PDB file of C-alpha atoms in Angstrom:
ATOM      1  CA  VAL Y 569     -13.878  13.111  13.722  1.00 75.00           C
ATOM      2  CA  ILE Y 570     -11.984  13.202  16.930  1.00 83.00           C
ATOM      3  CA  PRO Y 571     -10.303  16.242  18.363  1.00 91.00           C
ATOM      4  CA  GLU Y 572      -6.556  16.690  18.027  1.00 95.00           C
ATOM      5  CA  GLY Y 573      -4.482  15.150  21.082  1.00 95.00           C
ATOM      6  CA  ASN Y 574      -3.508  11.898  22.619  1.00 96.00           C
ATOM      7  CA  TYR Y 575      -5.897   9.354  23.803  1.00 97.00           C
ATOM      8  CA  ASP Y 576      -6.197   6.031  25.747  1.00 97.00           C
ATOM      9  CA  LEU Y 577      -9.025   3.575  24.698  1.00 98.00           C
ATOM     10  CA  ARG Y 578     -10.180   1.055  27.153  1.00 98.00           C
ATOM     11  CA  TRP Y 579     -12.291  -2.239  26.467  1.00 98.00           C
ATOM     12  CA  VAL Y 580     -15.682  -1.963  28.304  1.00 98.00           C
ATOM     13  CA  TRP Y 581     -17.823  -4.598  26.501  1.00 97.00           C
ATOM     14  CA  GLY Y 582     -18.130  -6.768  23.424  1.00 97.00           C
ATOM     15  CA  ARG Y 583     -15.711  -7.106  20.361  1.00 97.00           C
ATOM     16  CA  GLY Y 584     -14.946  -5.056  17.413  1.00 97.00           C
ATOM     17  CA  MET Y 585     -12.467  -2.894  15.462  1.00 96.00           C
ATOM     18  CA  VAL Y 586     -11.038   0.320  16.117  1.00 96.00           C
ATOM     19  CA  SER Y 587      -9.658   2.073  13.067  1.00 92.00           C
ATOM     20  CA  LYS Y 588      -8.236   5.539  12.407  1.00 91.00           C
ATOM     21  CA  TYR Y 589      -8.080   7.159   9.039  1.00 89.00           C
ATOM     22  CA  ILE Y 590      -6.402  10.560   7.553  1.00 86.00           C
ATOM     23  CA  ASP Y 591     -10.048  11.868   7.026  1.00 80.00           C
ATOM     24  CA  HIS Y 592     -13.524  10.546   6.266  1.00 76.00           C
ATOM     25  CA  THR Y 593     -12.966  10.294   2.467  1.00 76.00           C
ATOM     26  CA  THR Y 594      -9.972   7.822   3.041  1.00 74.00           C
ATOM     27  CA  SER Y 595     -10.729   4.327   1.505  1.00 73.00           C
ATOM     28  CA  TYR Y 596     -11.078   1.493   4.081  1.00 68.00           C
ATOM     29  CA  ASP Y 597      -7.784  -0.171   3.191  1.00 71.00           C
ATOM     30  CA  LYS Y 598      -5.603   2.858   3.799  1.00 75.00           C
ATOM     31  CA  LYS Y 599      -5.945   2.887   7.667  1.00 84.00           C
ATOM     32  CA  ASN Y 600      -3.094   4.485   9.721  1.00 89.00           C
ATOM     33  CA  LEU Y 601      -4.336   2.442  12.994  1.00 91.00           C
ATOM     34  CA  PHE Y 602      -6.199  -0.733  13.247  1.00 93.00           C
ATOM     35  CA  HIS Y 603      -6.830  -3.020  16.251  1.00 95.00           C
ATOM     36  CA  TRP Y 604      -9.211  -5.644  17.203  1.00 97.00           C
ATOM     37  CA  VAL Y 605     -10.558  -4.812  20.727  1.00 97.00           C
ATOM     38  CA  GLY Y 606     -12.352  -7.369  23.103  1.00 97.00           C
ATOM     39  CA  ASN Y 607     -11.513 -10.145  25.316  1.00 94.00           C
ATOM     40  CA  THR Y 608     -12.456 -13.136  23.120  1.00 92.00           C
ATOM     41  CA  TYR Y 609      -9.237 -13.862  21.495  1.00 94.00           C
ATOM     42  CA  GLU Y 610      -5.537 -13.950  22.550  1.00 93.00           C
ATOM     43  CA  ASP Y 611      -4.525 -11.092  19.997  1.00 93.00           C
ATOM     44  CA  ASP Y 612      -7.624  -8.799  21.094  1.00 96.00           C
ATOM     45  CA  GLN Y 613      -6.361  -5.550  22.637  1.00 96.00           C
ATOM     46  CA  ARG Y 614      -8.085  -4.471  25.740  1.00 97.00           C
ATOM     47  CA  VAL Y 615      -6.240  -1.026  25.936  1.00 97.00           C
ATOM     48  CA  ILE Y 616      -4.822   1.231  23.375  1.00 97.00           C
ATOM     49  CA  VAL Y 617      -2.370   3.790  25.168  1.00 95.00           C
ATOM     50  CA  ASN Y 618      -1.396   7.112  23.844  1.00 94.00           C
ATOM     51  CA  MET Y 619      -3.135   6.974  20.489  1.00 95.00           C
ATOM     52  CA  VAL Y 620      -2.024  10.145  18.605  1.00 94.00           C
ATOM     53  CA  CYS Y 621      -4.929  11.932  16.641  1.00 94.00           C
ATOM     54  CA  LYS Y 622      -4.062  14.646  14.315  1.00 93.00           C
ATOM     55  CA  ALA Y 623      -6.243  17.501  13.048  1.00 92.00           C
ATOM     56  CA  GLY Y 624      -9.098  16.052  10.977  1.00 88.00           C
ATOM     57  CA  GLU Y 625      -8.428  12.440  11.517  1.00 90.00           C
ATOM     58  CA  TYR Y 626     -11.366  10.101  11.604  1.00 89.00           C
ATOM     59  CA  LEU Y 627     -11.777   7.377  14.237  1.00 92.00           C
ATOM     60  CA  ARG Y 628     -14.073   4.499  13.423  1.00 92.00           C
ATOM     61  CA  ILE Y 629     -15.396   1.957  15.979  1.00 95.00           C
ATOM     62  CA  GLU Y 630     -17.198  -1.033  14.475  1.00 95.00           C
ATOM     63  CA  GLY Y 631     -18.881  -4.153  15.604  1.00 97.00           C
ATOM     64  CA  ASN Y 632     -20.564  -4.964  19.053  1.00 97.00           C
ATOM     65  CA  LEU Y 633     -18.048  -2.951  21.087  1.00 97.00           C
ATOM     66  CA  ILE Y 634     -17.968  -0.384  23.730  1.00 97.00           C
ATOM     67  CA  VAL Y 635     -14.873   1.577  24.726  1.00 98.00           C
ATOM     68  CA  GLU Y 636     -13.873   4.282  27.124  1.00 98.00           C
ATOM     69  CA  ILE Y 637     -12.111   7.200  25.431  1.00 97.00           C
ATOM     70  CA  ARG Y 638      -9.809   9.409  27.653  1.00 97.00           C
ATOM     71  CA  LYS Y 639      -7.281  12.067  27.216  1.00 96.00           C
ATOM     72  CA  SER Y 640      -3.843  10.521  27.642  1.00 97.00           C
ATOM     73  CA  LYS Y 641      -2.062  11.835  30.798  1.00 93.00           C
ATOM     74  CA  PRO Y 642       1.185  13.618  29.592  1.00 87.00           C
ATOM     75  CA  ILE Y 643       4.356  11.349  30.115  1.00 82.00           C
ATOM     76  CA  VAL Y 644       6.822  12.814  32.425  1.00 88.00           C
ATOM     77  CA  LEU Y 645      10.356  11.460  32.560  1.00 90.00           C
ATOM     78  CA  ASP Y 646      12.381  12.206  35.636  1.00 90.00           C
ATOM     79  CA  LEU Y 647      16.058  12.111  34.628  1.00 87.00           C
TER      80      LEU Y 647
END
């Protein structure tokens, strides 16, 4: 379980999957976020920006993967 907030994930090493579920009892085919993360294939993500995590959501990182997880900086619009 990840605390509520907005997060940035940055690829560090390896390749794997990042998935987010409503809670730990949610079935694996009911993800509300899914990305392949790495640098092996063209469609691999290296950065996931401003990922919204609500209270009780479950983040799962699988594979041979290391990611850095940081709180997102607030977005400020100067109009």
